[in-house]
XYZ file of C-alpha atoms in Angstrom:
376
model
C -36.135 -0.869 11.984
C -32.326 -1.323 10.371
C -29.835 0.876 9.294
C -26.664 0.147 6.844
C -23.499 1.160 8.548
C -20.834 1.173 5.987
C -16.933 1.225 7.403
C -13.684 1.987 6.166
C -10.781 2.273 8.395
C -11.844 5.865 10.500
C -14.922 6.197 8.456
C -18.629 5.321 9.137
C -21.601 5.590 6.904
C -25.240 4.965 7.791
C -27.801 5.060 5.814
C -31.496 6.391 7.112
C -33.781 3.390 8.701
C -35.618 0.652 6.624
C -38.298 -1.595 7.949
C -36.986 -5.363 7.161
C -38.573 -8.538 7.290
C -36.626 -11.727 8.722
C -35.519 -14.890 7.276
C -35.441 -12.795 3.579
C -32.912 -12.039 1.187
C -31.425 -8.553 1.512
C -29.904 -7.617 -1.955
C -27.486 -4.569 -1.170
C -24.573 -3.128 -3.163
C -22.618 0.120 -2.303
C -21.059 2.372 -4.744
C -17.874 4.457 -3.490
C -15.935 6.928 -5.421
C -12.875 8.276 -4.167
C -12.491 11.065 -6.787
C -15.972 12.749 -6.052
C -16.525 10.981 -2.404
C -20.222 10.671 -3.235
C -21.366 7.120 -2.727
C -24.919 5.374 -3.444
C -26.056 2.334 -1.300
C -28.643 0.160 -2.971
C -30.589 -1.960 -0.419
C -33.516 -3.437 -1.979
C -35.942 -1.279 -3.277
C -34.326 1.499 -1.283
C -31.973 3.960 -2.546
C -29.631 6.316 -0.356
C -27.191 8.914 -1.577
C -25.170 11.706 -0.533
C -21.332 12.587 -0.340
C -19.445 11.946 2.629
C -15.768 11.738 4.040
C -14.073 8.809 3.266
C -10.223 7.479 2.931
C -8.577 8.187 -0.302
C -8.121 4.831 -1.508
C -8.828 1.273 -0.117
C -5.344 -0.103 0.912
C -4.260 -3.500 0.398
C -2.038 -5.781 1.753
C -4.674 -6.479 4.867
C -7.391 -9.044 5.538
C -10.786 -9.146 4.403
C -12.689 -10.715 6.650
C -16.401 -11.907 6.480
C -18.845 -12.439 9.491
C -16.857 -11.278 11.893
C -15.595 -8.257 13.654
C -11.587 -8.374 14.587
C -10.251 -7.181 17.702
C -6.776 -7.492 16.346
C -5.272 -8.105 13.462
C -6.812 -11.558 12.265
C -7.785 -12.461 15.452
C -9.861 -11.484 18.448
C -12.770 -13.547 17.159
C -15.856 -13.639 20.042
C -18.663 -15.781 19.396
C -21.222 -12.204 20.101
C -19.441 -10.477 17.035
C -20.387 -13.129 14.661
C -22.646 -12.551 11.615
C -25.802 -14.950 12.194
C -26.747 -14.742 8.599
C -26.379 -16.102 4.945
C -24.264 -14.492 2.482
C -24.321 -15.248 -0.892
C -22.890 -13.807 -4.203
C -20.343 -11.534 -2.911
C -18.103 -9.810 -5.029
C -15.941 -6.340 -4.658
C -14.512 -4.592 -8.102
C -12.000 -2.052 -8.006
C -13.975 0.254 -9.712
C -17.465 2.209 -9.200
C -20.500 0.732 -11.086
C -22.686 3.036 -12.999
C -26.329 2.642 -11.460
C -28.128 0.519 -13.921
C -25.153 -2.318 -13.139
C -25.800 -1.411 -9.397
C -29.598 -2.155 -10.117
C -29.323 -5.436 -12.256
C -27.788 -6.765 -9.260
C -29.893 -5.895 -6.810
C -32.971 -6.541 -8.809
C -31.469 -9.945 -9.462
C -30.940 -9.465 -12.857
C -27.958 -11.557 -14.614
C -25.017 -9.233 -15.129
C -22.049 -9.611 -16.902
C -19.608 -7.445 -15.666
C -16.541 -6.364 -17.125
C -13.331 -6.256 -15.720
C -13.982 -9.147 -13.284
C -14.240 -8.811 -9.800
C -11.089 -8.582 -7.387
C -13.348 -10.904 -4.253
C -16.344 -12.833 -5.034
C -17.039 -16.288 -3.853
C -16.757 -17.985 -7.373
C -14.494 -20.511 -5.998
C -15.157 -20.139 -2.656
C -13.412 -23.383 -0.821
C -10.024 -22.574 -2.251
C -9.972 -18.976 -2.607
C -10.695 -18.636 1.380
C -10.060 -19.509 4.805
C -13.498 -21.288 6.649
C -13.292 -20.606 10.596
C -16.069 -21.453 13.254
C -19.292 -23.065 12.633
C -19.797 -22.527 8.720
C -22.092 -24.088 6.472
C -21.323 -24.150 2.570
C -24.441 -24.602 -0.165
C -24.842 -23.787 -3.556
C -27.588 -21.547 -4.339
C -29.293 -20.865 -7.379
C -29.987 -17.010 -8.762
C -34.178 -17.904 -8.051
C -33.174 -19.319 -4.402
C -31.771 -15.420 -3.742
C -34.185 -14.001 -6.243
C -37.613 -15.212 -4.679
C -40.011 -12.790 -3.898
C -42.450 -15.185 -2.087
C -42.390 -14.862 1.969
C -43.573 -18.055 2.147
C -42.026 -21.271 3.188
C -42.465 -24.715 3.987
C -40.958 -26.787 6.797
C -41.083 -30.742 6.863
C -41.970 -32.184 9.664
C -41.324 -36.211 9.304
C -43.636 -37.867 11.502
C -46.599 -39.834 10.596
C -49.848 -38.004 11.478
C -53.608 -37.639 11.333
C -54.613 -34.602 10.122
C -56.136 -33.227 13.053
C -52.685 -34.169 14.514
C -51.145 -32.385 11.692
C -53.402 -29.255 11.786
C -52.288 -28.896 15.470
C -48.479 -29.138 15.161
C -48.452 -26.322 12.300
C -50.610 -24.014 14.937
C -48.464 -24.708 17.645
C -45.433 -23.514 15.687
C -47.450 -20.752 13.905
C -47.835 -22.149 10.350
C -50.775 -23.851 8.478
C -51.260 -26.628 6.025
C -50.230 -25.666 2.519
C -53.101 -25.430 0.275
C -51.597 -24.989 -3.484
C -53.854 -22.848 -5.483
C -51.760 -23.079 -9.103
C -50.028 -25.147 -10.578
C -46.651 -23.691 -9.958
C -47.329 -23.551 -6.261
C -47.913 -27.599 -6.407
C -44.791 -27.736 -8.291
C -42.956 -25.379 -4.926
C -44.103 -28.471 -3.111
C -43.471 -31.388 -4.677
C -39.607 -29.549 -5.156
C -39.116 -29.134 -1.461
C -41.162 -32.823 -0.944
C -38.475 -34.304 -2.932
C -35.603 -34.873 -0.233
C -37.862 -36.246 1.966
C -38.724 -39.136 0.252
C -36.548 -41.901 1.994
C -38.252 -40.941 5.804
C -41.984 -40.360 4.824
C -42.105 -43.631 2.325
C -44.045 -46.626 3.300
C -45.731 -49.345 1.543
C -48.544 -46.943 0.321
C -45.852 -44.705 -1.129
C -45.291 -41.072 0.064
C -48.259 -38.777 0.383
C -48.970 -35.309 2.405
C -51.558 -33.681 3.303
C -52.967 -30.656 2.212
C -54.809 -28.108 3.488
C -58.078 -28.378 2.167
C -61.609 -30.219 2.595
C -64.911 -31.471 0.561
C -67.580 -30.073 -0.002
C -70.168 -33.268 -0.431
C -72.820 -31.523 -1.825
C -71.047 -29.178 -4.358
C -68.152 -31.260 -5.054
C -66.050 -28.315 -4.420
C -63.491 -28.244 -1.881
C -62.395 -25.461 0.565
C -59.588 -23.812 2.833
C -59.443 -25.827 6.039
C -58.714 -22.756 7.801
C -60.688 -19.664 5.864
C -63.181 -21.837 4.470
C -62.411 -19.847 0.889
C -63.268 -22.341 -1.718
C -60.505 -23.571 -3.757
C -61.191 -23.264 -7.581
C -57.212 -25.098 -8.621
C -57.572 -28.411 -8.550
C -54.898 -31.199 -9.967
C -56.968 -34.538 -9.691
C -55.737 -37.399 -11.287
C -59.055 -39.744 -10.298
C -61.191 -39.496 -8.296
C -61.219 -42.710 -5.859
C -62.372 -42.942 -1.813
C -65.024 -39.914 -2.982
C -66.381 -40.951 0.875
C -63.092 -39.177 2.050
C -63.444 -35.921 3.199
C -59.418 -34.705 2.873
C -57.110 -34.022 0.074
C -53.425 -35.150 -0.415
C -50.381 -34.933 -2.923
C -48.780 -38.163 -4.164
C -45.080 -37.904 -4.673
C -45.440 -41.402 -6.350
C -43.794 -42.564 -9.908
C -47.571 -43.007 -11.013
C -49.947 -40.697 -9.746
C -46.554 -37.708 -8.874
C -47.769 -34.444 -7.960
C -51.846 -35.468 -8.431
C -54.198 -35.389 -5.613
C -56.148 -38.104 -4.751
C -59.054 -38.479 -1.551
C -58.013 -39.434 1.573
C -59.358 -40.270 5.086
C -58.866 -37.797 7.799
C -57.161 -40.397 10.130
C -55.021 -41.518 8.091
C -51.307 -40.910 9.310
C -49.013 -39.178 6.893
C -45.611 -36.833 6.752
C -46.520 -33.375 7.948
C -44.862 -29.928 6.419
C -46.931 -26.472 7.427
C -46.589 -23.374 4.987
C -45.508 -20.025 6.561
C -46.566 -16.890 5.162
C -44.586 -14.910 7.716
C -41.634 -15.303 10.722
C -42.798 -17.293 13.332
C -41.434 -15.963 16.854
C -41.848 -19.271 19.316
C -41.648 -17.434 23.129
C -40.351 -19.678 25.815
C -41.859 -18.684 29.409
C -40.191 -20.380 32.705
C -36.603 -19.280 32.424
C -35.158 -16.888 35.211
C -33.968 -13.277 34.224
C -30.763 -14.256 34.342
C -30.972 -16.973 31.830
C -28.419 -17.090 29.780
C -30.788 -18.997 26.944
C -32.564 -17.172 24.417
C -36.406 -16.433 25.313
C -37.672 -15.869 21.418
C -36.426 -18.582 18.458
C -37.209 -18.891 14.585
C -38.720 -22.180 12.772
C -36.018 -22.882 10.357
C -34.630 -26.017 8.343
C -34.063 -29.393 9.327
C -31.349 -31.168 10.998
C -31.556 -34.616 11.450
C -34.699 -34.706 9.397
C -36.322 -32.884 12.540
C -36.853 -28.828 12.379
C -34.269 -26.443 14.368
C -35.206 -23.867 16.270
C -32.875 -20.856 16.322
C -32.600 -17.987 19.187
C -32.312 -14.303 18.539
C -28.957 -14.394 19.973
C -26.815 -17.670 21.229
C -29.258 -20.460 21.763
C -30.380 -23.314 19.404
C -32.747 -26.009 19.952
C -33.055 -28.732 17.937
C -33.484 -32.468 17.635
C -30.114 -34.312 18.903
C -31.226 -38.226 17.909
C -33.056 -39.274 21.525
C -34.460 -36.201 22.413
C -34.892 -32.156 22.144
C -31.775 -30.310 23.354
C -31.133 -26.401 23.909
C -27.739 -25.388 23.907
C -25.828 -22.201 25.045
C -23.903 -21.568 21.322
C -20.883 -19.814 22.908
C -20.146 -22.850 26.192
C -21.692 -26.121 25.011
C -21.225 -27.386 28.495
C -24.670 -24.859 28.829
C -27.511 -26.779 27.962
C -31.093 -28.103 28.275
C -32.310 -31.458 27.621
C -36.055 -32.255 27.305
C -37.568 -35.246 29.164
C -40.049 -37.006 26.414
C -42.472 -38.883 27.262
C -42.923 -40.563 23.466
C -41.155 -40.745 20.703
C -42.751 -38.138 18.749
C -42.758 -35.461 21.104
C -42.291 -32.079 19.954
C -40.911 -29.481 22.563
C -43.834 -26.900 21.714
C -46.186 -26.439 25.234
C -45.557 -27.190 28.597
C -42.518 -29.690 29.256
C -39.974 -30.927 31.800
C -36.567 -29.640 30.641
C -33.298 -30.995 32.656
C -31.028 -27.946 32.858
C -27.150 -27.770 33.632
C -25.008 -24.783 33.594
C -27.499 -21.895 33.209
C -27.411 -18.820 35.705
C -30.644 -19.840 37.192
C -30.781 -20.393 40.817
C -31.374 -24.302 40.237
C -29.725 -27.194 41.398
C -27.917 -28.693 38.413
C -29.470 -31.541 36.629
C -32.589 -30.419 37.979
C -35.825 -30.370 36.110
C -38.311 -27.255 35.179
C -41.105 -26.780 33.248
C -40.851 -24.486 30.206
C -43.729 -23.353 27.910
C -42.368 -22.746 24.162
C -45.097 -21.286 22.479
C -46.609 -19.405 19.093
C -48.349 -17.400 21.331
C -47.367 -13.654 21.756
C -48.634 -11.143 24.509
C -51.630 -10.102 22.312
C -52.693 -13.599 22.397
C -53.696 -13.015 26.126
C -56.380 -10.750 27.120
């Protein structure tokens, strides 16, 4: 459960608990007026109201800071008081919207304010100052917008498709089976980038999630066995196949074609939730995060993010979990092939960490999909 808490020099709002789901866009906007001190909070589909205490006017002549909580004046910056988030479209107008304006924007509706607003991040690389670890992107109004809960993550290497099915279970995802035509188009769009590491000879194919039915002809959910009535077949060729792929070639793009089960291809797995990956094997007073989230690539590889400070991801040679705050606190993984993934029981060479270990010395760790509920 989260709350809005709302601040203004003395002042503190908080608006009543909302259930939330991670890794989704949370449209909010807040409505102030100093006149009347009643105030509106949009968050979503939720609404809050009320009046309230508040300072007679916003002064100026200050900082604005964003992300991060200061200690002193434009400074005082700690790594735990950093915003681990995305913000996107922010804008503050120095005067109170009426509520439909408030409601375009949060229902992602193009708006067309008048006057223009004070802040926003229109030209955001000249108009302010980027400390820390910050990523820039451009994002479109549909990438904020989406309503889906789904998404795909790409994992490069070259796989069977039992090898494939396994990899998405371990992480807690499945094989994406399109079932319209603008959910093959979501895939080919993400496919796109990925081009230059999955092509070969053959061209660039992945697998999807779905098998044939020989006598029917039909084909079916890999996992649910629900039979798939969509189907974008260009021709049908190697009918004595039994799984299904997507061509992201200049010829055949976006058509599925037969395929054999053993043959090796790129890998992405479709999630239709948050995936929380638990790592077992550290000491209490670990200072590593014990729960991470699946999220994009670096290095063509997935990350894995903590709750907190940790990150593990891929670092070129091999799987490394580091301490955010003190780099010198980290983890390396000991592989034992190239395409190891750090999901399951592995050795892990740890320095720095709190736990009573000799440093540089090696542990197992289990990082797993499974939750307590699992076991019985």
């Amino acid at each position: 459960m989260q709350s809005v808490v709302v601040e203004a020099e003395k002042y503190s709002l908080t608006t009543g608990k909302g259930s939330y789901t991670l890794l989704g866009w949370w449209r909010f906007c807040y409505l102030h007026s100093f006149e009347t001190k009643q105030h509106t909070i949009y968050w979503n589909d939720k609404v809050f109201s009320g009046t309230s205490e508040g300072p007679e006017m916003v002064r100026g002549g200050g900082l604005l800071v964003i992300g991060q909580d200061q200690d002193r004046m434009g400074g005082g910056y700690t790594f735990s008081q950093s915003l681990n988030a995305v913000v996107a479209d922010l804008r503050l107008y120095n005067r109170t919207l009426t509520n439909s304006e408030a409601l375009d924007f949060v229902s992602c509706k193009e708006t067309h304010l008048d006057p223009q607003p004070l802040v926003s991040f229109s030209d955001f690389k000249n108009n302010w100052k980027i400390e820390g670890s910050v990523n820039i992107e451009d994002l479109n109004l549909a990438d904020i917008c989406q309503k889906e809960s789904s998404f795909l993550i790409m994992f490069p290497e070259a796989w069977s498709f039992s090898q494939a099915v396994a990899m998405c279970n371990n992480v807690g995802g499945s094989l994406p089976v399109p079932i319209s035509a603008r959910e093959n188009e979501q895939i080919l769009s993400f496919l796109n980038p990925y081009i230059p590491y999955c092509s070969d000879a053959h061209g660039y194919s992945i697998a999807l999630g779905m098998l044939k039915e020989y006598e029917t002809h039909s084909h079916y959910h890999y996992k649910s066995g629900e039979n798939i009535t969509y189907s974008n077949f260009l021709y049908r060729r190697d009918e004595d196949s039994n799984c299904v792929a997507i061509a992201v070639t200049e010829d055949d793009y976006g058509y599925w074609y037969y395929s054999k089960c053993d043959l090796e291809l790129c890998t992405i797995c479709n999630f239709t939730s948050v995936t929380h990956l638990k790592v077992r094997g550290l000491c209490d007073e670990s200072l590593f995060d014990t729960t991470y989230l699946v999220l994009g690539e670096s290095g063509e590889k997935p990350v894995f993010r903590g709750f907190s400070n940790s990150q593990l991801q891929w670092t070129g040679t091999t799987w490394t979990l580091t301490y955010l705050p003190e780099n010198n606190v980290k983890a390396t993984m000991t592989t034992k092939f190239e395409d190891e993934y750090p999901v399951g029981l592995r050795q892990w060479i740890t320095e720095g960490d709190r736990c009573s270990l000799q440093q540089g010395s090696s542990q197992f760790l289990v990082i797993s999909a499974c939750q307590a509920s699992s076991f019985k």
